[in-house]
Amino acid sequence: MLRFMPGLTLSRILFDEAVQPLMVEHVPNLSYAAGLFGHGSDVLGYDTARSMDHDWGPRLILMLNEGDWDAWSSRLDKLFRQSLPRSIAGFPTGMAEFETEPGIRHMIHADDGGPIDHLITITTVGRWLGAAEPEIGAGASISLPDAWLARVMASTGVEPELLNPATWITLPQQWLLETISGEVFRDDIGAITNVRAALTWY
């Protein structure tokens, strides 16, 4: 039986011992950010041994520059499927859906030699925030915090022109907490670090 460790700690081990060495070996000049943030009890530090039975395991968010997305997202996914260790810190890196609960995943020991259905999300900061990358960032028409706000409004159906102090306080604080919680392990790009810093004061 697996002994529980916090998911954020496990994510850091996945990055330090598996993902970062693969990136150094195969794409040493590729800029990226990596960490664990967003949804999940493990991000907030609320996970327990009971959390391990579904949608929990060695996982990571890896962010590329938008200009590298087309060239590298599929190639990195293939690299991880083929080259990740079968387990990390004793925890399987493979995942599978429950037959009776589609969309809900659990850890499995992947067959030797077969691809690993991993929990590494490969994205860009713009895609993760729900905004087009060329439209956000320094000197752009929409700031990173505004891109985050656009993501929240899209999820709740609030029209941008209706945003005012009254509607602002009705937006889910969970989205803000998810964005600034967890940890960034590496950030060559700077964007996700900047948006987390900009939103922390809220």
mmCIF file of N, CA and C in Angstrom, residues 2-10 49:
data_model
loop_
_atom_site.group_PDB
_atom_site.id
_atom_site.type_symbol
_atom_site.label_atom_id
_atom_site.label_comp_id
_atom_site.label_asym_id
_atom_site.label_seq_id
_atom_site.Cartn_x
_atom_site.Cartn_y
_atom_site.Cartn_z
ATOM 1 N N LEU A 2 0.503 2.212 -0.838
ATOM 2 C CA LEU A 2 1.289 3.427 -0.940
ATOM 3 C C LEU A 2 1.108 4.298 0.299
ATOM 4 N N ARG A 3 2.211 4.845 0.755
ATOM 5 C CA ARG A 3 2.159 5.747 1.902
ATOM 6 C C ARG A 3 1.973 7.174 1.393
ATOM 7 N N PHE A 4 1.015 7.873 1.931
ATOM 8 C CA PHE A 4 0.667 9.208 1.448
ATOM 9 C C PHE A 4 1.809 10.195 1.620
ATOM 10 N N MET A 5 1.963 11.054 0.612
ATOM 11 C CA MET A 5 2.766 12.265 0.757
ATOM 12 C C MET A 5 1.975 13.379 0.085
ATOM 13 N N PRO A 6 2.141 14.629 0.495
ATOM 14 C CA PRO A 6 1.393 15.721 -0.138
ATOM 15 C C PRO A 6 1.638 15.757 -1.646
ATOM 16 N N GLY A 7 0.568 16.001 -2.396
ATOM 17 C CA GLY A 7 0.685 16.012 -3.848
ATOM 18 C C GLY A 7 1.643 17.055 -4.373
ATOM 19 N N LEU A 8 1.742 18.192 -3.700
ATOM 20 C CA LEU A 8 2.661 19.232 -4.142
ATOM 21 C C LEU A 8 4.104 18.764 -3.991
ATOM 22 N N THR A 9 4.390 18.032 -2.927
ATOM 23 C CA THR A 9 5.717 17.458 -2.742
ATOM 24 C C THR A 9 6.007 16.431 -3.835
ATOM 25 N N LEU A 10 5.027 15.604 -4.145
ATOM 26 C CA LEU A 10 5.182 14.595 -5.185
ATOM 27 C C LEU A 10 5.393 15.249 -6.545
ATOM 28 N N ALA A 49 -4.709 11.136 2.477
ATOM 29 C CA ALA A 49 -4.609 9.778 1.923
ATOM 30 C C ALA A 49 -5.865 9.407 1.146
#
